[in-house]
Amino acid sequence: MTTPLPFTATSSSLKERLLGFRGLAFASRARTGFAGPDATMIALSETTRRPNRRDASHAQDGAGETALPPKPSCHRRRGGRRGAGAGTSRAARLPLCLAVMIFSLAQVSLQQRDPVKNFCRRFGHQTTIVDRTLYIDGGFVNWNPIAQNPENATNSWLLYQDLDRSSASGMPPLYASLSKNASIPQLNGGVLWPDEVNKRFYQYGGAFNKPGDINAFELFSYDIINNKWDSFGPSQTGVVRLAYGAGVGISKIGKGFYYGGWMSNATVPGWGARPAVATSYMLKYDYDTNTWSNDTGPDAVRRAGGAMTFIPAGDGGLLVYLGGVMDRNGDGSPVEGQSLSQIFIYDIANSKWYTQIALGAIPANRRRFCIGASWPADRSSYNIYLYGGMGFPPSTAGFDDVYVLPMPGFSWVKLAPLDVPGTGKYPHHSMTCNV
């Protein structure tokens, strides 16, 4: 395990690394060739309809907000198990029996909601791509019609989309036929690390959707070929579950990374009434040896709510981290936004951090947004695309805008919306982007 000191690179030294990846060679662990990313971003936002601007994840992200949709104004009654007492007339019993029957039918309807046909929007989920198939796990779901179903329900299904097929809507069809039993945690704000070699992915991090479900950390992995989940056990080095950090998995080198994130009573058993605390380190997982390690972050600041992506640069690739929040005090006091003019870059081969200042049309501070990277065949340049996110108190308005950060130029360009001022009409947050 290495714990390098924070390092700030000059623009020229970063450009040397960015222009040096054309000859990038990974130590081979693959049975199949490395499939570079497509230049298409798929944003799995929280909605397929116009979203409620007040909607946010059910679980606190540590910043103190639980901006929930309004609760339904009506409440179901619990009918007696036998309807009425012996002295009640038949005429009096009939309405009560009908009420019990209607309640039972409502319960059946609730249980039989179809995650494909009745789906309206989803947020706080985890996604990954393995062999051109997009997998969607956990998070929250709102059902159609949303006016009658404003509650944030748990998405208990493992969903998938074949990216080489399309439906009448022009999008890949959605399926909900994969295995996921009750022993697999229902989480929001975690990550799925892909493993193209072993045809599986690993579920790390995330907050439990229900307070009573919290248990000690255990790494679960989904076996794609056999359609089953496996437990890789708890960490031997005291790793705990973190939520709404920034995660990246790289199949070619067989490693998963997770920077920052919150520890809270929704992630760590026995946390109690203490306020949520963000972390400042980089957690690493080795797929092949099932071992964990950690490195320091770019500095001592605790961060969460940002995003990180991989580019195949240098000797072993680079991780680029953007945005989110800074939890300077770790005591529940208000957090600060991390400026998107400051770009943190992690050199995987040398376990070193670099800091680069970006210019141009710098996006407003935000959290719970998503990013993805693409590059041409000759790897002469790299583009990092940013979409959406949510703001900070006192205004937690969301964003519906798209920016691109070219590398090594490091000058932000706004792509949309260009025809109207501001951040767009339909804000999205707590979504994922897969490129």
CSV table of C-alpha atoms in Angstrom, one decimal:
chain,number,residue,atom,x,y,z
A,1,MET,CA,0.0,0.0,0.0
A,2,THR,CA,1.3,3.4,-0.9
A,3,THR,CA,0.3,6.7,0.6
A,4,PRO,CA,1.9,9.4,-1.6
A,5,LEU,CA,2.0,13.0,-0.6
A,6,PRO,CA,-0.3,15.4,-2.5
A,7,PHE,CA,1.4,16.6,-5.7
A,8,THR,CA,0.6,19.5,-7.9
A,9,ALA,CA,1.6,19.2,-11.5
A,10,THR,CA,2.3,22.1,-13.9
A,11,SER,CA,0.3,22.2,-17.1
A,12,SER,CA,3.3,21.0,-19.1
A,13,SER,CA,3.9,17.9,-17.0
A,14,LEU,CA,0.3,16.9,-17.3
A,15,LYS,CA,0.3,17.4,-21.0
A,16,GLU,CA,3.3,15.1,-21.3
A,17,ARG,CA,1.3,12.4,-19.6
A,18,LEU,CA,-1.8,13.1,-21.6
A,19,LEU,CA,0.0,12.9,-24.9
A,20,GLY,CA,2.0,9.9,-23.8
A,21,PHE,CA,-0.8,7.3,-23.8
A,22,ARG,CA,-0.8,6.4,-27.4
A,23,GLY,CA,1.6,3.6,-26.5
A,24,LEU,CA,-0.3,2.6,-23.4
A,25,ALA,CA,0.2,-1.1,-22.7
A,26,PHE,CA,-1.6,-2.9,-19.8
A,27,ALA,CA,-0.4,-6.1,-18.3
A,28,SER,CA,-2.8,-8.6,-19.9
A,29,ARG,CA,-5.3,-10.3,-17.7
A,30,ALA,CA,-8.0,-10.5,-20.3
A,31,ARG,CA,-9.5,-13.5,-22.1
A,32,THR,CA,-11.1,-10.9,-24.4
A,33,GLY,CA,-9.7,-7.7,-26.0
A,34,PHE,CA,-10.1,-4.4,-24.3
A,35,ALA,CA,-13.2,-2.7,-25.7
A,36,GLY,CA,-12.7,1.0,-25.7
A,37,PRO,CA,-15.7,3.2,-24.9
A,38,ASP,CA,-18.2,4.3,-27.5
A,39,ALA,CA,-18.5,8.0,-28.1
A,40,THR,CA,-22.2,7.9,-27.0
A,41,MET,CA,-23.2,8.9,-23.5
A,42,ILE,CA,-26.2,7.1,-22.0
A,43,ALA,CA,-27.6,9.2,-19.1
A,44,LEU,CA,-29.7,7.1,-16.8
A,45,SER,CA,-31.5,10.0,-15.2
A,46,GLU,CA,-34.0,9.9,-12.5
A,47,THR,CA,-36.9,10.5,-14.9
A,48,THR,CA,-38.6,9.6,-18.1
A,49,ARG,CA,-41.0,12.5,-17.6
A,50,ARG,CA,-40.6,16.0,-16.5
A,51,PRO,CA,-39.2,15.8,-12.9
A,52,ASN,CA,-40.4,17.4,-9.8
A,53,ARG,CA,-37.7,20.0,-9.0
A,54,ARG,CA,-38.0,19.2,-5.3
A,55,ASP,CA,-37.2,15.5,-5.7
A,56,ALA,CA,-34.1,14.2,-4.1
A,57,SER,CA,-32.8,10.9,-2.8
A,58,HIS,CA,-34.5,9.4,0.2
A,59,ALA,CA,-31.2,9.0,2.1
A,60,GLN,CA,-29.3,11.9,3.4
A,61,ASP,CA,-26.0,12.5,1.5
A,62,GLY,CA,-24.4,14.1,4.5
A,63,ALA,CA,-25.2,17.7,3.6
A,64,GLY,CA,-28.3,17.6,5.7
A,65,GLU,CA,-31.1,17.6,3.1
A,66,THR,CA,-33.8,15.1,2.7
A,67,ALA,CA,-35.8,16.9,0.0
A,68,LEU,CA,-38.6,14.4,-0.4
A,69,PRO,CA,-41.6,14.7,-2.6
A,70,PRO,CA,-44.9,15.5,-0.7
A,71,LYS,CA,-46.4,12.6,1.0
A,72,PRO,CA,-49.8,11.2,-0.3
A,73,SER,CA,-52.7,13.0,1.4
A,74,CYS,CA,-54.8,9.9,1.8
A,75,HIS,CA,-54.0,7.0,4.2
A,76,ARG,CA,-55.1,3.4,3.9
A,77,ARG,CA,-57.0,1.9,6.7
A,78,ARG,CA,-56.1,-1.5,8.3
A,79,GLY,CA,-59.3,-3.5,8.3
A,80,GLY,CA,-60.0,-6.1,11.0
A,81,ARG,CA,-58.9,-9.6,10.1
A,82,ARG,CA,-62.5,-10.9,10.5
A,83,GLY,CA,-64.5,-7.9,9.3
A,84,ALA,CA,-67.1,-7.2,12.0
A,85,GLY,CA,-68.2,-8.5,15.4
A,86,ALA,CA,-70.9,-11.1,15.9
A,87,GLY,CA,-73.5,-8.5,16.8
A,88,THR,CA,-73.1,-6.5,13.5
A,89,SER,CA,-75.8,-6.8,10.9
A,90,ARG,CA,-75.2,-8.1,7.4
A,91,ALA,CA,-75.9,-4.7,6.0
A,92,ALA,CA,-73.3,-3.1,8.3
A,93,ARG,CA,-70.7,-5.8,7.5
A,94,LEU,CA,-70.9,-5.4,3.7
A,95,PRO,CA,-69.2,-2.0,3.4
A,96,LEU,CA,-66.5,-3.2,5.7
A,97,CYS,CA,-65.9,-6.4,3.7
A,98,LEU,CA,-65.8,-4.3,0.5
A,99,ALA,CA,-63.2,-2.0,2.2
A,100,VAL,CA,-61.1,-5.0,3.2
A,101,MET,CA,-61.3,-6.4,-0.4
A,102,ILE,CA,-60.4,-3.1,-1.9
A,103,PHE,CA,-57.4,-2.8,0.5
A,104,SER,CA,-56.3,-6.3,-0.4
A,105,LEU,CA,-56.5,-5.6,-4.1
A,106,ALA,CA,-54.5,-2.4,-3.6
A,107,GLN,CA,-51.8,-4.4,-1.8
A,108,VAL,CA,-51.7,-6.9,-4.6
A,109,SER,CA,-51.5,-4.1,-7.2
A,110,LEU,CA,-48.6,-2.5,-5.2
A,111,GLN,CA,-46.7,-5.8,-5.0
A,112,GLN,CA,-47.3,-6.5,-8.7
A,113,ARG,CA,-46.0,-3.3,-10.1
A,114,ASP,CA,-43.9,-4.0,-13.2
A,115,PRO,CA,-40.5,-2.4,-13.1
A,116,VAL,CA,-40.6,-2.1,-16.9
A,117,LYS,CA,-44.3,-1.2,-17.7
A,118,ASN,CA,-45.1,0.9,-14.6
A,119,PHE,CA,-41.7,2.7,-14.3
A,120,CYS,CA,-41.8,6.5,-14.4
A,121,ARG,CA,-38.4,7.5,-13.1
A,122,ARG,CA,-35.4,6.2,-11.2
A,123,PHE,CA,-32.6,7.8,-9.2
A,124,GLY,CA,-29.7,7.0,-6.8
A,125,HIS,CA,-29.0,3.7,-8.7
A,126,GLN,CA,-25.7,2.1,-9.7
A,127,THR,CA,-24.9,1.1,-13.3
A,128,THR,CA,-22.2,-0.6,-15.3
A,129,ILE,CA,-21.6,-2.0,-18.8
A,130,VAL,CA,-20.2,-5.5,-19.4
A,131,ASP,CA,-20.2,-6.9,-23.0
A,132,ARG,CA,-22.4,-4.2,-24.4
A,133,THR,CA,-25.1,-4.8,-21.8
A,134,LEU,CA,-26.0,-2.1,-19.3
A,135,TYR,CA,-26.9,-3.3,-15.8
A,136,ILE,CA,-28.9,-1.1,-13.4
A,137,ASP,CA,-29.0,-1.9,-9.7
A,138,GLY,CA,-30.7,-0.4,-6.7
A,139,GLY,CA,-31.7,3.2,-6.0
A,140,PHE,CA,-35.2,4.5,-5.9
A,141,VAL,CA,-38.1,4.3,-8.3
A,142,ASN,CA,-41.3,6.3,-8.8
A,143,TRP,CA,-44.3,4.6,-10.4
A,144,ASN,CA,-46.7,5.8,-13.0
A,145,PRO,CA,-48.9,7.8,-12.7
A,146,ILE,CA,-46.5,9.8,-10.5
A,147,ALA,CA,-49.3,12.1,-9.3
A,148,GLN,CA,-50.8,9.2,-7.5
A,149,ASN,CA,-47.5,7.6,-6.6
A,150,PRO,CA,-45.2,10.3,-5.3
A,151,GLU,CA,-43.4,8.1,-2.8
A,152,ASN,CA,-39.8,7.0,-3.4
A,153,ALA,CA,-40.0,3.2,-3.6
A,154,THR,CA,-37.0,0.9,-3.4
A,155,ASN,CA,-35.9,-0.5,-6.8
A,156,SER,CA,-35.3,-4.1,-5.7
A,157,TRP,CA,-34.7,-5.4,-9.2
A,158,LEU,CA,-31.5,-6.0,-11.2
A,159,LEU,CA,-32.4,-4.5,-14.6
A,160,TYR,CA,-30.5,-4.6,-17.9
A,161,GLN,CA,-30.5,-3.2,-21.4
A,162,ASP,CA,-28.9,-4.7,-24.5
A,163,LEU,CA,-27.1,-1.7,-26.1
A,164,ASP,CA,-27.1,-3.4,-29.5
A,165,ARG,CA,-30.9,-3.5,-29.7
A,166,SER,CA,-33.5,-0.8,-29.9
A,167,SER,CA,-37.2,-0.6,-29.2
A,168,ALA,CA,-40.0,1.4,-30.8
A,169,SER,CA,-39.0,4.4,-28.6
A,170,GLY,CA,-35.5,4.3,-30.1
A,171,MET,CA,-33.9,3.3,-26.8
A,172,PRO,CA,-32.6,-0.2,-25.9
A,173,PRO,CA,-35.4,-2.3,-24.4
A,174,LEU,CA,-35.4,-2.7,-20.6
A,175,TYR,CA,-35.6,-6.1,-18.9
A,176,ALA,CA,-36.1,-7.2,-15.3
A,177,SER,CA,-35.6,-10.9,-15.5
A,178,LEU,CA,-32.2,-11.3,-13.7
A,179,SER,CA,-31.7,-12.8,-10.2
A,180,LYS,CA,-31.6,-10.7,-7.1
A,181,ASN,CA,-32.8,-12.2,-3.9
A,182,ALA,CA,-33.5,-10.5,-0.5
A,183,SER,CA,-30.0,-11.3,0.8
A,184,ILE,CA,-28.5,-8.8,-1.6
A,185,PRO,CA,-28.4,-5.2,-0.1
A,186,GLN,CA,-30.8,-2.6,-1.5
A,187,LEU,CA,-28.6,0.5,-1.8
A,188,ASN,CA,-28.4,3.9,-3.3
A,189,GLY,CA,-25.4,6.0,-4.1
A,190,GLY,CA,-22.9,3.2,-4.6
A,191,VAL,CA,-21.0,1.8,-7.6
A,192,LEU,CA,-20.9,-1.3,-9.8
A,193,TRP,CA,-17.3,-2.2,-10.8
A,194,PRO,CA,-17.3,-4.1,-14.2
A,195,ASP,CA,-15.1,-7.2,-14.8
A,196,GLU,CA,-15.2,-8.1,-18.5
A,197,VAL,CA,-12.6,-10.9,-17.9
A,198,ASN,CA,-14.6,-12.9,-15.4
A,199,LYS,CA,-18.0,-11.8,-16.8
A,200,ARG,CA,-19.3,-10.3,-13.5
A,201,PHE,CA,-19.5,-7.0,-11.6
A,202,TYR,CA,-18.9,-6.0,-8.0
A,203,GLN,CA,-21.4,-4.0,-5.9
A,204,TYR,CA,-19.6,-1.6,-3.6
A,205,GLY,CA,-20.8,1.2,-1.4
A,206,GLY,CA,-24.1,3.0,-1.2
A,207,ALA,CA,-26.5,3.9,1.6
A,208,PHE,CA,-29.2,1.4,2.7
A,209,ASN,CA,-32.7,2.4,1.5
A,210,LYS,CA,-34.3,1.4,4.7
A,211,PRO,CA,-32.8,2.3,8.2
A,212,GLY,CA,-33.6,-1.2,9.6
A,213,ASP,CA,-31.7,-3.0,6.9
A,214,ILE,CA,-28.2,-1.8,7.7
A,215,ASN,CA,-25.5,-4.5,8.2
A,216,ALA,CA,-21.8,-4.8,8.2
A,217,PHE,CA,-20.0,-4.4,4.9
A,218,GLU,CA,-19.7,-7.5,2.7
A,219,LEU,CA,-18.7,-7.4,-1.0
A,220,PHE,CA,-21.2,-9.0,-3.4
A,221,SER,CA,-20.6,-9.8,-7.0
A,222,TYR,CA,-23.1,-10.7,-9.8
A,223,ASP,CA,-22.0,-13.7,-12.0
A,224,ILE,CA,-23.4,-12.8,-15.4
A,225,ILE,CA,-22.9,-16.2,-17.0
A,226,ASN,CA,-24.7,-18.1,-14.2
A,227,ASN,CA,-27.2,-15.4,-13.3
A,228,LYS,CA,-26.3,-15.6,-9.6
A,229,TRP,CA,-24.8,-13.5,-6.8
A,230,ASP,CA,-21.7,-14.4,-4.9
A,231,SER,CA,-20.3,-13.1,-1.6
A,232,PHE,CA,-16.7,-12.3,-1.5
A,233,GLY,CA,-16.9,-11.7,2.2
A,234,PRO,CA,-16.0,-8.8,4.4
A,235,SER,CA,-12.7,-6.9,4.1
A,236,GLN,CA,-9.8,-8.1,6.2
A,237,THR,CA,-8.6,-4.5,6.5
A,238,GLY,CA,-11.6,-2.8,8.1
A,239,VAL,CA,-13.2,-1.4,4.9
A,240,VAL,CA,-16.6,0.1,5.5
A,241,ARG,CA,-19.4,1.0,3.2
A,242,LEU,CA,-19.3,4.6,1.8
A,243,ALA,CA,-22.1,6.4,-0.1
A,244,TYR,CA,-22.2,9.0,-2.8
A,245,GLY,CA,-18.4,8.9,-3.4
A,246,ALA,CA,-16.9,8.6,-6.9
A,247,GLY,CA,-16.3,5.1,-8.2
A,248,VAL,CA,-14.6,3.7,-11.3
A,249,GLY,CA,-13.9,0.1,-12.2
A,250,ILE,CA,-11.4,-0.9,-14.9
A,251,SER,CA,-11.7,-4.4,-16.3
A,252,LYS,CA,-8.4,-4.4,-18.2
A,253,ILE,CA,-6.3,-4.0,-15.0
A,254,GLY,CA,-8.8,-5.7,-12.7
A,255,LYS,CA,-9.2,-2.9,-10.2
A,256,GLY,CA,-11.9,-0.9,-8.7
A,257,PHE,CA,-11.5,2.6,-7.2
A,258,TYR,CA,-13.6,4.7,-4.9
A,259,TYR,CA,-12.7,8.2,-3.8
A,260,GLY,CA,-14.5,10.1,-1.0
A,261,GLY,CA,-18.0,9.4,0.1
A,262,TRP,CA,-20.1,9.6,3.2
A,263,MET,CA,-20.0,7.5,6.4
A,264,SER,CA,-23.4,7.7,8.2
A,265,ASN,CA,-26.1,5.8,10.0
A,266,ALA,CA,-27.2,4.7,6.6
A,267,THR,CA,-23.9,3.0,5.7
A,268,VAL,CA,-22.1,2.0,9.0
A,269,PRO,CA,-23.8,-0.2,11.7
A,270,GLY,CA,-23.7,1.4,15.1
A,271,TRP,CA,-23.1,4.9,13.8
A,272,GLY,CA,-25.8,6.2,16.0
A,273,ALA,CA,-26.9,9.9,16.0
A,274,ARG,CA,-23.5,11.3,14.9
A,275,PRO,CA,-23.6,13.5,11.8
A,276,ALA,CA,-22.5,12.1,8.5
A,277,VAL,CA,-18.8,12.5,7.7
A,278,ALA,CA,-17.2,12.5,4.3
A,279,THR,CA,-13.8,10.8,3.7
A,280,SER,CA,-10.6,11.9,2.1
A,281,TYR,CA,-8.9,8.8,0.8
A,282,MET,CA,-8.9,6.6,-2.3
A,283,LEU,CA,-10.1,3.1,-1.7
A,284,LYS,CA,-8.8,0.4,-4.1
A,285,TYR,CA,-10.0,-3.2,-4.7
A,286,ASP,CA,-8.1,-5.9,-6.7
A,287,TYR,CA,-10.5,-8.2,-8.5
A,288,ASP,CA,-8.0,-11.1,-8.9
A,289,THR,CA,-6.7,-11.3,-5.3
A,290,ASN,CA,-9.9,-10.0,-3.5
A,291,THR,CA,-7.8,-7.6,-1.5
A,292,TRP,CA,-8.3,-4.0,-0.5
A,293,SER,CA,-5.9,-1.0,0.0
A,294,ASN,CA,-6.1,2.7,0.1
A,295,ASP,CA,-4.1,5.8,-0.9
A,296,THR,CA,-4.4,9.3,0.3
A,297,GLY,CA,-6.5,11.8,-1.6
A,298,PRO,CA,-5.1,14.9,-3.4
A,299,ASP,CA,-5.2,16.7,-0.1
A,300,ALA,CA,-6.6,16.3,3.4
A,301,VAL,CA,-10.1,17.6,2.5
A,302,ARG,CA,-13.0,15.3,2.9
A,303,ARG,CA,-15.1,15.1,-0.2
A,304,ALA,CA,-18.3,13.5,-1.5
A,305,GLY,CA,-20.9,13.9,-4.3
A,306,GLY,CA,-18.4,14.3,-7.0
A,307,ALA,CA,-17.7,12.2,-10.1
A,308,MET,CA,-14.7,10.3,-11.5
A,309,THR,CA,-13.8,8.7,-14.8
A,310,PHE,CA,-11.0,6.8,-16.4
A,311,ILE,CA,-8.8,7.8,-19.4
A,312,PRO,CA,-6.1,5.4,-20.8
A,313,ALA,CA,-3.2,7.7,-20.3
A,314,GLY,CA,0.4,7.2,-19.1
A,315,ASP,CA,1.8,3.9,-18.0
A,316,GLY,CA,-1.4,2.6,-16.3
A,317,GLY,CA,-4.1,5.1,-17.0
A,318,LEU,CA,-5.4,8.2,-15.2
A,319,LEU,CA,-8.5,8.8,-13.1
A,320,VAL,CA,-10.1,12.3,-13.3
A,321,TYR,CA,-12.2,13.6,-10.4
A,322,LEU,CA,-14.5,16.6,-10.5
A,323,GLY,CA,-16.8,18.6,-8.3
A,324,GLY,CA,-18.9,17.5,-5.4
A,325,VAL,CA,-18.8,18.9,-1.9
A,326,MET,CA,-16.0,19.6,0.6
A,327,ASP,CA,-16.8,18.5,4.2
A,328,ARG,CA,-14.1,20.6,5.9
A,329,ASN,CA,-15.2,20.2,9.5
A,330,GLY,CA,-16.7,16.7,9.6
A,331,ASP,CA,-19.2,17.7,12.3
A,332,GLY,CA,-22.4,18.2,10.4
A,333,SER,CA,-21.8,21.8,9.6
A,334,PRO,CA,-22.7,23.1,6.1
A,335,VAL,CA,-20.6,21.8,3.3
A,336,GLU,CA,-18.9,23.8,0.5
A,337,GLY,CA,-19.1,23.2,-3.2
A,338,GLN,CA,-15.9,22.0,-4.8
A,339,SER,CA,-15.1,24.3,-7.7
A,340,LEU,CA,-15.1,22.7,-11.2
A,341,SER,CA,-12.1,24.9,-12.1
A,342,GLN,CA,-10.0,22.5,-10.0
A,343,ILE,CA,-9.4,19.2,-11.7
A,344,PHE,CA,-7.9,16.3,-9.6
A,345,ILE,CA,-6.0,13.6,-11.6
A,346,TYR,CA,-4.8,10.3,-10.2
A,347,ASP,CA,-1.9,8.5,-11.9
A,348,ILE,CA,-2.7,4.8,-11.3
A,349,ALA,CA,0.7,3.3,-12.0
A,350,ASN,CA,2.6,5.7,-9.7
A,351,SER,CA,-0.2,6.3,-7.1
A,352,LYS,CA,0.2,10.0,-7.4
A,353,TRP,CA,-2.3,12.9,-7.5
A,354,TYR,CA,-2.0,16.0,-9.8
A,355,THR,CA,-4.0,19.2,-9.6
A,356,GLN,CA,-4.8,21.1,-12.8
A,357,ILE,CA,-6.6,24.5,-13.1
A,358,ALA,CA,-9.3,24.6,-15.8
A,359,LEU,CA,-10.5,27.8,-17.6
A,360,GLY,CA,-13.3,28.6,-20.0
A,361,ALA,CA,-17.0,28.4,-19.2
A,362,ILE,CA,-16.6,26.8,-15.8
A,363,PRO,CA,-19.8,25.0,-14.7
A,364,ALA,CA,-21.5,26.1,-11.5
A,365,ASN,CA,-20.7,24.1,-8.3
A,366,ARG,CA,-22.8,21.0,-8.1
A,367,ARG,CA,-23.0,17.4,-6.7
A,368,ARG,CA,-24.7,14.2,-7.7
A,369,PHE,CA,-24.0,14.8,-11.4
A,370,CYS,CA,-22.4,12.4,-13.8
A,371,ILE,CA,-19.4,12.4,-16.2
A,372,GLY,CA,-18.0,10.2,-19.0
A,373,ALA,CA,-15.0,10.3,-21.2
A,374,SER,CA,-14.3,9.6,-24.9
A,375,TRP,CA,-11.3,9.8,-27.3
A,376,PRO,CA,-10.4,9.3,-30.9
A,377,ALA,CA,-8.6,6.2,-32.1
A,378,ASP,CA,-5.2,7.9,-32.1
A,379,ARG,CA,-5.8,9.1,-28.5
A,380,SER,CA,-4.5,12.5,-29.5
A,381,SER,CA,-7.0,14.2,-27.2
A,382,TYR,CA,-9.7,13.3,-24.6
A,383,ASN,CA,-13.1,14.8,-23.8
A,384,ILE,CA,-14.8,14.6,-20.5
A,385,TYR,CA,-18.6,15.2,-20.7
A,386,LEU,CA,-20.6,16.5,-17.7
A,387,TYR,CA,-24.3,16.4,-17.2
A,388,GLY,CA,-26.8,17.6,-14.6
A,389,GLY,CA,-26.5,17.6,-10.9
A,390,MET,CA,-28.0,19.5,-7.9
A,391,GLY,CA,-27.0,22.7,-6.1
A,392,PHE,CA,-26.4,23.6,-2.5
A,393,PRO,CA,-28.5,25.2,0.2
A,394,PRO,CA,-30.2,27.6,0.4
A,395,SER,CA,-31.0,26.8,-3.2
A,396,THR,CA,-30.9,23.2,-4.2
A,397,ALA,CA,-32.1,23.7,-7.7
A,398,GLY,CA,-31.0,21.1,-10.2
A,399,PHE,CA,-29.2,21.4,-13.5
A,400,ASP,CA,-30.1,20.3,-17.0
A,401,ASP,CA,-27.0,21.3,-18.8
A,402,VAL,CA,-24.1,19.7,-20.6
A,403,TYR,CA,-20.4,20.7,-20.6
A,404,VAL,CA,-17.3,19.2,-22.1
A,405,LEU,CA,-13.7,19.5,-20.8
A,406,PRO,CA,-11.1,18.8,-23.5
A,407,MET,CA,-7.8,17.4,-22.3
A,408,PRO,CA,-5.1,18.5,-22.4
A,409,GLY,CA,-6.6,21.9,-23.2
A,410,PHE,CA,-8.5,22.1,-19.9
A,411,SER,CA,-10.9,24.8,-21.0
A,412,TRP,CA,-14.6,24.1,-20.3
A,413,VAL,CA,-17.1,24.5,-23.1
A,414,LYS,CA,-20.9,24.6,-22.6
A,415,LEU,CA,-22.7,22.4,-25.1
A,416,ALA,CA,-26.3,22.8,-23.9
A,417,PRO,CA,-28.6,24.6,-23.5
A,418,LEU,CA,-27.4,27.3,-25.8
A,419,ASP,CA,-30.7,28.7,-26.9
A,420,VAL,CA,-31.8,29.8,-23.4
A,421,PRO,CA,-30.0,31.3,-20.4
A,422,GLY,CA,-29.5,29.3,-17.2
A,423,THR,CA,-29.2,25.7,-16.5
A,424,GLY,CA,-32.0,24.1,-18.6
A,425,LYS,CA,-35.7,23.3,-18.1
A,426,TYR,CA,-35.6,19.8,-16.7
A,427,PRO,CA,-33.1,19.3,-13.9
A,428,HIS,CA,-31.7,15.9,-13.2
A,429,HIS,CA,-29.5,14.6,-10.3
A,430,SER,CA,-28.5,11.3,-8.7
A,431,MET,CA,-28.2,9.6,-12.1
A,432,THR,CA,-25.3,7.8,-13.8
A,433,CYS,CA,-23.6,8.2,-17.2
A,434,ASN,CA,-22.0,5.3,-19.0
A,435,VAL,CA,-19.9,6.0,-22.1
